[in-house]
Structures are given as C-alpha cells and as structure tokens.
mmCIF file of C-alpha atoms in Angstrom:
data_model
loop_
_atom_site.group_PDB
_atom_site.id
_atom_site.type_symbol
_atom_site.label_atom_id
_atom_site.label_comp_id
_atom_site.label_asym_id
_atom_site.label_seq_id
_atom_site.Cartn_x
_atom_site.Cartn_y
_atom_site.Cartn_z
ATOM 1 C CA MET A 1 143.655 84.607 89.843
ATOM 2 C CA SER A 2 141.460 81.714 90.830
ATOM 3 C CA ARG A 3 139.511 83.936 93.210
ATOM 4 C CA SER A 4 138.938 86.425 90.415
ATOM 5 C CA LEU A 5 137.687 83.676 88.143
ATOM 6 C CA ASN A 6 135.396 82.355 90.824
ATOM 7 C CA ALA A 7 133.984 85.845 91.370
ATOM 8 C CA LEU A 8 133.523 86.242 87.622
ATOM 9 C CA TYR A 9 131.701 82.894 87.385
ATOM 10 C CA GLY A 10 129.513 83.910 90.295
ATOM 11 C CA TRP A 11 128.497 87.198 88.672
ATOM 12 C CA LEU A 12 127.897 85.495 85.343
ATOM 13 C CA LEU A 13 125.561 83.026 87.080
ATOM 14 C CA LEU A 14 123.748 85.917 88.747
ATOM 15 C CA LEU A 15 123.578 88.048 85.589
ATOM 16 C CA PRO A 16 120.335 86.605 84.128
ATOM 17 C CA ALA A 17 118.485 87.104 87.428
ATOM 18 C CA ILE A 18 119.948 90.598 87.860
ATOM 19 C CA VAL A 19 118.911 91.608 84.341
ATOM 20 C CA LEU A 20 115.383 90.274 84.761
ATOM 21 C CA LEU A 21 115.053 91.883 88.199
ATOM 22 C CA ALA A 22 116.295 95.235 86.950
ATOM 23 C CA ALA A 23 114.215 95.169 83.750
ATOM 24 C CA PHE A 24 110.894 94.059 85.263
ATOM 25 C CA THR A 25 111.084 95.313 88.861
ATOM 26 C CA HIS A 26 113.534 98.131 89.534
ATOM 27 C CA TYR A 27 113.240 100.002 86.273
ATOM 28 C CA PRO A 28 109.402 100.009 86.252
ATOM 29 C CA ALA A 29 109.350 101.202 89.882
ATOM 30 C CA LEU A 30 111.765 104.061 89.146
ATOM 31 C CA ALA A 31 109.926 104.950 85.932
ATOM 32 C CA THR A 32 106.630 105.027 87.826
ATOM 33 C CA LEU A 33 108.140 107.386 90.418
ATOM 34 C CA TRP A 34 109.460 109.625 87.621
ATOM 35 C CA HIS A 35 106.122 109.792 85.794
ATOM 36 C CA SER A 36 104.307 110.697 88.984
ATOM 37 C CA PHE A 37 105.978 114.145 88.825
ATOM 38 C CA PHE A 38 104.565 114.866 85.345
ATOM 39 C CA SER A 39 101.128 115.493 83.917
ATOM 40 C CA THR A 40 99.350 113.042 81.648
ATOM 41 C CA PRO A 41 100.140 113.590 77.936
ATOM 42 C CA LYS A 42 96.945 114.022 75.926
ATOM 43 C CA GLY A 43 96.850 114.322 72.162
ATOM 44 C CA ALA A 44 99.314 116.887 70.945
ATOM 45 C CA ARG A 45 99.974 118.178 74.460
ATOM 46 C CA PRO A 46 103.104 116.526 75.874
ATOM 47 C CA ALA A 47 103.625 115.729 79.514
ATOM 48 C CA ARG A 48 104.976 118.608 81.601
ATOM 49 C CA PHE A 49 106.665 118.666 84.969
ATOM 50 C CA VAL A 50 104.166 119.397 87.749
ATOM 51 C CA GLY A 51 106.216 118.475 90.780
ATOM 52 C CA LEU A 52 104.093 117.312 93.713
ATOM 53 C CA ASP A 53 100.779 118.406 92.209
ATOM 54 C CA ASN A 54 99.638 114.826 91.650
ATOM 55 C CA TYR A 55 100.379 114.036 95.270
ATOM 56 C CA ALA A 56 98.379 117.079 96.366
ATOM 57 C CA VAL A 57 95.446 115.829 94.270
ATOM 58 C CA MET A 58 95.803 112.417 95.870
ATOM 59 C CA ARG A 59 95.815 113.958 99.352
ATOM 60 C CA ASP A 60 92.420 115.548 98.654
ATOM 61 C CA ASP A 61 90.955 112.545 96.836
ATOM 62 C CA PRO A 62 88.261 110.870 98.998
ATOM 63 C CA VAL A 63 88.125 107.786 96.730
ATOM 64 C CA PHE A 64 91.818 107.186 97.265
ATOM 65 C CA TRP A 65 91.476 107.298 101.061
ATOM 66 C CA GLN A 66 88.407 105.060 100.852
ATOM 67 C CA SER A 67 90.218 102.509 98.678
ATOM 68 C CA LEU A 68 93.277 102.577 100.936
ATOM 69 C CA TRP A 69 91.107 102.095 104.052
ATOM 70 C CA ASN A 70 89.242 99.263 102.341
ATOM 71 C CA ASN A 71 92.535 97.614 101.410
ATOM 72 C CA LEU A 72 93.850 97.829 104.970
ATOM 73 C CA TRP A 73 90.697 96.202 106.312
ATOM 74 C CA PHE A 74 90.846 93.654 103.558
ATOM 75 C CA ALA A 75 94.404 92.759 104.449
ATOM 76 C CA LEU A 76 93.626 92.654 108.158
ATOM 77 C CA GLY A 77 90.689 90.337 107.544
ATOM 78 C CA THR A 78 92.218 87.956 105.016
ATOM 79 C CA ILE A 79 95.882 87.538 105.998
ATOM 80 C CA PRO A 80 95.538 86.183 109.588
ATOM 81 C CA THR A 81 92.457 84.137 108.680
ATOM 82 C CA SER A 82 94.024 82.504 105.617
ATOM 83 C CA ILE A 83 97.249 81.692 107.476
ATOM 84 C CA ALA A 84 95.413 80.258 110.500
ATOM 85 C CA ILE A 85 93.146 78.079 108.355
ATOM 86 C CA ALA A 86 96.132 76.963 106.240
ATOM 87 C CA LEU A 87 98.078 75.904 109.328
ATOM 88 C CA ILE A 88 95.077 74.010 110.763
ATOM 89 C CA MET A 89 94.557 72.206 107.461
ATOM 90 C CA ALA A 90 98.271 71.363 107.181
ATOM 91 C CA LEU A 91 98.309 69.956 110.708
ATOM 92 C CA TRP A 92 95.200 67.900 109.892
ATOM 93 C CA VAL A 93 96.344 66.378 106.633
ATOM 94 C CA ASN A 94 99.864 65.755 107.978
ATOM 95 C CA ARG A 95 98.438 63.111 110.274
ATOM 96 C CA ASN A 96 98.108 59.471 109.359
ATOM 97 C CA LEU A 97 94.509 59.560 108.160
ATOM 98 C CA ARG A 98 92.450 57.457 105.799
ATOM 99 C CA GLY A 99 91.763 59.431 102.629
ATOM 100 C CA ARG A 100 94.587 61.845 103.378
ATOM 101 C CA GLY A 101 95.446 62.243 99.714
ATOM 102 C CA PHE A 102 91.851 63.134 98.876
ATOM 103 C CA LEU A 103 91.765 65.728 101.671
ATOM 104 C CA ARG A 104 94.961 67.325 100.431
ATOM 105 C CA MET A 105 93.595 67.486 96.905
ATOM 106 C CA ALA A 106 90.271 68.946 98.112
ATOM 107 C CA TYR A 107 92.004 71.662 100.162
ATOM 108 C CA PHE A 108 94.366 72.566 97.301
ATOM 109 C CA THR A 109 91.739 72.553 94.493
ATOM 110 C CA PRO A 110 90.585 76.180 94.924
ATOM 111 C CA THR A 111 94.196 77.301 94.389
ATOM 112 C CA VAL A 112 94.464 75.878 90.864
ATOM 113 C CA LEU A 113 91.202 77.461 89.698
ATOM 114 C CA PRO A 114 91.571 80.674 87.670
ATOM 115 C CA MET A 115 90.776 83.893 89.542
ATOM 116 C CA VAL A 116 87.996 84.824 87.127
ATOM 117 C CA ALA A 117 86.451 81.338 87.422
ATOM 118 C CA VAL A 118 86.482 81.582 91.215
ATOM 119 C CA ALA A 119 84.856 85.027 91.047
ATOM 120 C CA ASN A 120 82.069 83.698 88.791
ATOM 121 C CA ILE A 121 81.457 80.689 91.032
ATOM 122 C CA TRP A 122 81.057 82.901 94.083
ATOM 123 C CA LEU A 123 79.017 85.398 92.105
ATOM 124 C CA PHE A 124 76.469 82.632 91.658
ATOM 125 C CA PHE A 125 76.619 81.857 95.391
ATOM 126 C CA TYR A 126 75.986 85.501 96.310
ATOM 127 C CA THR A 127 73.209 86.231 93.769
ATOM 128 C CA PRO A 128 70.085 87.368 95.623
ATOM 129 C CA GLN A 129 66.991 85.035 95.404
ATOM 130 C CA TYR A 130 68.619 82.596 92.980
ATOM 131 C CA GLY A 131 72.077 82.057 94.451
ATOM 132 C CA LEU A 132 73.037 79.029 96.488
ATOM 133 C CA ILE A 133 73.370 80.951 99.761
ATOM 134 C CA ALA A 134 69.983 82.625 99.225
ATOM 135 C CA GLN A 135 68.305 79.275 98.472
ATOM 136 C CA VAL A 136 69.714 77.741 101.649
ATOM 137 C CA MET A 137 68.608 80.707 103.726
ATOM 138 C CA GLN A 138 65.122 80.529 102.215
ATOM 139 C CA LEU A 139 64.791 77.071 103.766
ATOM 140 C CA PHE A 140 64.970 78.810 107.143
ATOM 141 C CA GLY A 141 62.494 81.502 106.141
ATOM 142 C CA SER A 142 65.051 84.267 105.530
ATOM 143 C CA PRO A 143 65.635 85.785 102.060
ATOM 144 C CA GLY A 144 69.170 86.842 103.030
ATOM 145 C CA PRO A 145 70.902 90.139 102.268
ATOM 146 C CA ASN A 146 72.188 91.336 98.944
ATOM 147 C CA TRP A 147 75.757 90.322 99.706
ATOM 148 C CA LEU A 148 77.449 92.237 96.910
ATOM 149 C CA GLY A 149 74.903 95.069 96.721
ATOM 150 C CA SER A 150 75.165 96.278 100.313
ATOM 151 C CA ARG A 151 77.890 98.519 101.726
ATOM 152 C CA GLU A 152 78.020 96.462 104.886
ATOM 153 C CA THR A 153 78.542 93.080 103.224
ATOM 154 C CA ALA A 154 80.317 93.726 99.907
ATOM 155 C CA LEU A 155 83.877 93.872 101.304
ATOM 156 C CA PRO A 156 83.441 90.939 103.756
ATOM 157 C CA ALA A 157 82.036 88.888 100.843
ATOM 158 C CA LEU A 158 85.199 89.538 98.873
ATOM 159 C CA MET A 159 87.265 88.602 101.957
ATOM 160 C CA LEU A 160 85.546 85.231 102.190
ATOM 161 C CA VAL A 161 86.316 84.424 98.563
ATOM 162 C CA THR A 162 89.983 85.340 99.038
ATOM 163 C CA VAL A 163 90.325 83.229 102.187
ATOM 164 C CA TRP A 164 88.678 80.280 100.442
ATOM 165 C CA LYS A 165 91.094 80.496 97.532
ATOM 166 C CA GLU A 166 94.359 81.269 99.306
ATOM 167 C CA SER A 167 94.170 78.965 102.332
ATOM 168 C CA GLY A 168 94.901 75.830 100.304
ATOM 169 C CA PHE A 169 97.867 77.503 98.657
ATOM 170 C CA PHE A 170 99.449 78.467 101.979
ATOM 171 C CA MET A 171 98.651 75.018 103.329
ATOM 172 C CA ILE A 172 101.127 73.450 100.879
ATOM 173 C CA PHE A 173 104.027 75.433 102.336
ATOM 174 C CA TYR A 174 103.084 74.541 105.905
ATOM 175 C CA LEU A 175 102.658 70.913 104.950
ATOM 176 C CA ALA A 176 106.101 70.838 103.364
ATOM 177 C CA ALA A 177 107.582 72.443 106.497
ATOM 178 C CA LEU A 178 105.812 70.004 108.816
ATOM 179 C CA GLN A 179 107.249 67.043 106.930
ATOM 180 C CA THR A 180 110.776 68.271 107.619
ATOM 181 C CA VAL A 181 110.231 68.270 111.396
ATOM 182 C CA SER A 182 111.681 65.158 113.008
ATOM 183 C CA PRO A 183 109.094 62.928 114.831
ATOM 184 C CA SER A 184 111.645 62.462 117.574
ATOM 185 C CA LEU A 185 110.975 66.019 118.774
ATOM 186 C CA ARG A 186 107.334 65.197 119.452
ATOM 187 C CA GLU A 187 108.234 61.912 121.115
ATOM 188 C CA ALA A 188 110.755 63.636 123.389
ATOM 189 C CA ALA A 189 108.215 66.336 124.283
ATOM 190 C CA MET A 190 105.580 63.753 125.117
ATOM 191 C CA LEU A 191 108.026 61.815 127.306
ATOM 192 C CA GLU A 192 108.767 65.007 129.232
ATOM 193 C CA GLY A 193 105.043 65.435 129.898
ATOM 194 C CA ALA A 194 104.344 68.247 127.445
ATOM 195 C CA SER A 195 100.772 68.626 126.188
ATOM 196 C CA ARG A 196 99.902 68.945 122.536
ATOM 197 C CA TRP A 197 99.455 72.685 122.948
ATOM 198 C CA GLN A 198 102.813 73.064 124.711
ATOM 199 C CA TYR A 199 104.529 71.047 121.978
ATOM 200 C CA PHE A 200 102.945 73.209 119.299
ATOM 201 C CA ARG A 201 103.632 76.516 121.060
ATOM 202 C CA ARG A 202 107.147 75.844 122.346
ATOM 203 C CA ILE A 203 108.607 73.589 119.658
ATOM 204 C CA LEU A 204 106.609 73.312 116.440
ATOM 205 C CA TRP A 205 105.545 76.923 115.989
ATOM 206 C CA PRO A 206 109.082 78.374 116.346
ATOM 207 C CA LEU A 207 110.315 75.823 113.811
ATOM 208 C CA LEU A 208 107.563 76.988 111.402
ATOM 209 C CA MET A 209 108.513 80.669 111.638
ATOM 210 C CA PRO A 210 110.569 80.753 108.375
ATOM 211 C CA THR A 211 107.555 79.350 106.550
ATOM 212 C CA THR A 212 105.274 81.797 108.329
ATOM 213 C CA LEU A 213 107.436 84.729 107.298
ATOM 214 C CA PHE A 214 107.381 83.590 103.694
ATOM 215 C CA VAL A 215 103.618 83.058 103.750
ATOM 216 C CA LEU A 216 103.012 86.436 105.422
ATOM 217 C CA ILE A 217 104.878 88.307 102.724
ATOM 218 C CA ASN A 218 102.997 86.462 100.002
ATOM 219 C CA ALA A 219 99.667 87.044 101.704
ATOM 220 C CA LEU A 220 100.446 90.745 102.025
ATOM 221 C CA ILE A 221 101.287 91.026 98.327
ATOM 222 C CA ASN A 222 98.135 89.126 97.395
ATOM 223 C CA ALA A 223 95.980 91.359 99.556
ATOM 224 C CA PHE A 224 97.156 94.506 97.800
ATOM 225 C CA ARG A 225 97.249 93.145 94.258
ATOM 226 C CA LEU A 226 93.710 91.734 94.133
ATOM 227 C CA VAL A 227 91.763 93.134 91.190
ATOM 228 C CA ASP A 228 90.161 90.182 89.348
ATOM 229 C CA HIS A 229 87.474 89.489 91.950
ATOM 230 C CA VAL A 230 86.596 93.166 92.246
ATOM 231 C CA VAL A 231 86.210 93.548 88.456
ATOM 232 C CA VAL A 232 83.966 90.507 88.117
ATOM 233 C CA MET A 233 81.927 90.667 91.316
ATOM 234 C CA THR A 234 81.424 94.283 92.447
ATOM 235 C CA ARG A 235 83.337 96.749 90.229
ATOM 236 C CA GLY A 236 84.167 98.593 93.419
ATOM 237 C CA GLY A 237 80.564 99.142 94.453
ATOM 238 C CA PRO A 238 78.324 99.936 96.003
ATOM 239 C CA ASP A 239 79.517 103.517 96.467
ATOM 240 C CA ASN A 240 83.197 102.447 96.489
ATOM 241 C CA ALA A 241 82.580 100.162 99.485
ATOM 242 C CA SER A 242 84.626 97.372 97.873
ATOM 243 C CA THR A 243 87.093 99.484 95.898
ATOM 244 C CA LEU A 244 90.616 98.303 96.601
ATOM 245 C CA LEU A 245 93.730 100.320 95.827
ATOM 246 C CA LEU A 246 94.881 98.343 92.804
ATOM 247 C CA TYR A 247 91.399 98.421 91.299
ATOM 248 C CA TYR A 248 91.304 102.194 91.757
ATOM 249 C CA ILE A 249 94.684 102.427 90.039
ATOM 250 C CA TYR A 250 93.246 100.326 87.195
ATOM 251 C CA GLN A 251 90.230 102.629 86.950
ATOM 252 C CA VAL A 252 92.322 105.800 86.927
ATOM 253 C CA GLY A 253 94.831 104.467 84.428
ATOM 254 C CA PHE A 254 92.660 102.627 81.959
ATOM 255 C CA SER A 255 89.115 103.971 82.415
ATOM 256 C CA PHE A 256 89.876 107.652 83.099
ATOM 257 C CA TRP A 257 93.193 107.466 81.175
ATOM 258 C CA ASP A 258 95.036 109.599 83.742
ATOM 259 C CA THR A 259 98.325 107.732 83.646
ATOM 260 C CA ALA A 260 100.242 110.328 85.711
ATOM 261 C CA TYR A 261 97.801 110.107 88.631
ATOM 262 C CA ALA A 262 97.775 106.302 88.308
ATOM 263 C CA ALA A 263 101.572 106.369 88.609
ATOM 264 C CA THR A 264 101.231 108.479 91.752
ATOM 265 C CA LEU A 265 98.814 105.971 93.280
ATOM 266 C CA THR A 266 101.148 103.152 92.295
ATOM 267 C CA VAL A 267 104.027 104.813 94.126
ATOM 268 C CA VAL A 268 101.939 104.890 97.294
ATOM 269 C CA LEU A 269 101.068 101.220 96.843
ATOM 270 C CA LEU A 270 104.764 100.330 96.434
ATOM 271 C CA VAL A 271 105.691 102.336 99.530
ATOM 272 C CA VAL A 272 102.981 100.668 101.610
ATOM 273 C CA LEU A 273 104.109 97.209 100.508
ATOM 274 C CA ALA A 274 107.808 97.978 101.054
ATOM 275 C CA LEU A 275 107.304 99.423 104.549
ATOM 276 C CA THR A 276 105.010 96.597 105.644
ATOM 277 C CA ALA A 277 107.412 93.977 104.336
ATOM 278 C CA LEU A 278 110.364 95.702 106.001
ATOM 279 C CA ILE A 279 108.546 95.821 109.358
ATOM 280 C CA LYS A 280 107.625 92.173 109.078
ATOM 281 C CA PHE A 281 111.164 91.126 108.216
ATOM 282 C CA ARG A 282 112.693 93.137 111.099
ATOM 283 C CA TRP A 283 110.084 91.999 113.619
ATOM 284 C CA LEU A 284 109.802 88.366 112.631
ATOM 285 C CA ASP A 285 113.450 87.758 111.845
ATOM 286 C CA ARG A 286 114.283 87.972 115.528
ATOM 287 C CA ARG A 287 111.733 85.240 116.225
ATOM 288 C CA THR A 288 112.716 83.037 113.322
ATOM 289 C CA HIS A 289 114.761 79.887 113.795
ATOM 290 C CA TYR A 290 116.497 78.655 110.626
ATOM 291 C CA GLN A 291 117.606 75.059 110.332
#
C-alpha cells in the first residue's frame, strides 16, 4: 500500500509538468503534422484532405531549399564559434583577476538585451556610409561593403550578431561548471608534470562535457528559431540570401496566409531538430562524464 501511495504522490507531482508539456509541446506538434495533410481553409471553402501534396510542393520549392541551406550554414557558423568563445571567456573570468566582476558583467550584458534592440544596434553598425563600421573603414580609405545588402555578406553579418549575443549566455553555464571543479585536480596534474593544455584536454574538458551537451542543444535550437534579427535587419534579402527556415515559415503562414504549407514546413523543422538532437545525445553521451 505504501508503494502505491508513493507512486501516486510521484505521479501527482509530475502531473503539472506533464499537462504543460502535453498541452504546449506534444499536442501542437501532432496538430501541426495533422494540418500538413490538409489544404488551407479560405473563406467559405473548408480545408480538405490532400495527402502528401503539400510535401510535394515543398520538394519543388526553391525558396524552401535555399532557406534550409542558409539555416544549415548559419548553424554551422554560429554554434561552434559561440561555444568556443563562451568557453574561452569562462576560463578567463574564472581566474583570480582584478575587475573580474566587471568582466563577467560586460560579457553577459548582450544576453539581457532584447532581440529587437540588439538587431537595431547592429543595424546602425552595418548601415553603409553612416554606420559605425563604415566610418571606421573610411579612416583607412575604404568605404566598406553594404553588409546587409549583399548576397555574400548578409548571412555572415547575421551570424556575427548571433555569436555576439549568445556567447555571454553560454559563458554563464561554463562558468558555473568550472566553479564545481575541485582545484586539487589542477594541483595534482601540475605536480605530475602536465602542461596547461594537457590538463584542459585530459581532465577539464571531459568534466565539462555535460555542460557542453546542454549548451549544444540550446545553441542548435537557437540557430533554427532565429527570426527577430532577420525581420529587423534583412527581411530575408537580398534575394533570399539571409532567409532562414523559421522566417520562411513566418512568411508563408502570416504574409501569404498559407497555413497548411506553413505547417508542412514546420514539420520539417521539427524533424531536423529532433534528428540532430538525437544524434548529439547518442554521440556525446558516450563521451560525457557525470559527477
């Protein structure tokens, strides 16, 4: 009887989380999958079952493939860079430095700024002729490119903004993890003749793998959910060079009002995120040491 009561108490404690997870995660995902098999209702015409027609349209949609390719490059450019910079900053501010509190605050400040505010700040930096970057380059006799108006530089410009904003956020997790590592491990490694690089590679980095796994998943989600910066800075241009998948879903669903096709694109986004997260968990879990 006591075991049954304990099990009941356990399920009652889990019930609020289960309800919220089902209502705001599982049900919307299943509903999106269901709507992707129907047409978009318009006026007096109700939605009708079309099977895989929306997926066939998506297969032949060049903008979808362009946005997916852009998003993959965006993730590849921002995730490793943000994590590497975050780790370097965490290692730096974890040392006994003068002004360490100020450095931590300075590194973390971009994180607390609203996404739209960050986009407007960098929009001023990137403005041709009048922007801060253009004015600095004019001192060296170069007008500088149109960062957001060129196909070659629009997406890298968005990457730089994302790295600047997210690195400080990831730094906090690495800093918290570093402060749980016992100093005796470093002292023992130094006594054994290990260099700083050997200590980091053989001892510290494996101990940071749980944090790295958590940060990787968050960075992946952030890379595929970015839409604020695109709306404010480029609106997907020029010629869809900076269109990311979520922004294209936003366009299709709210500008073109094709909710069925937007649901189809959302299903693909969910599948990409799920597969990538699954691969990361299976690959990194073998290399993760939990304390």
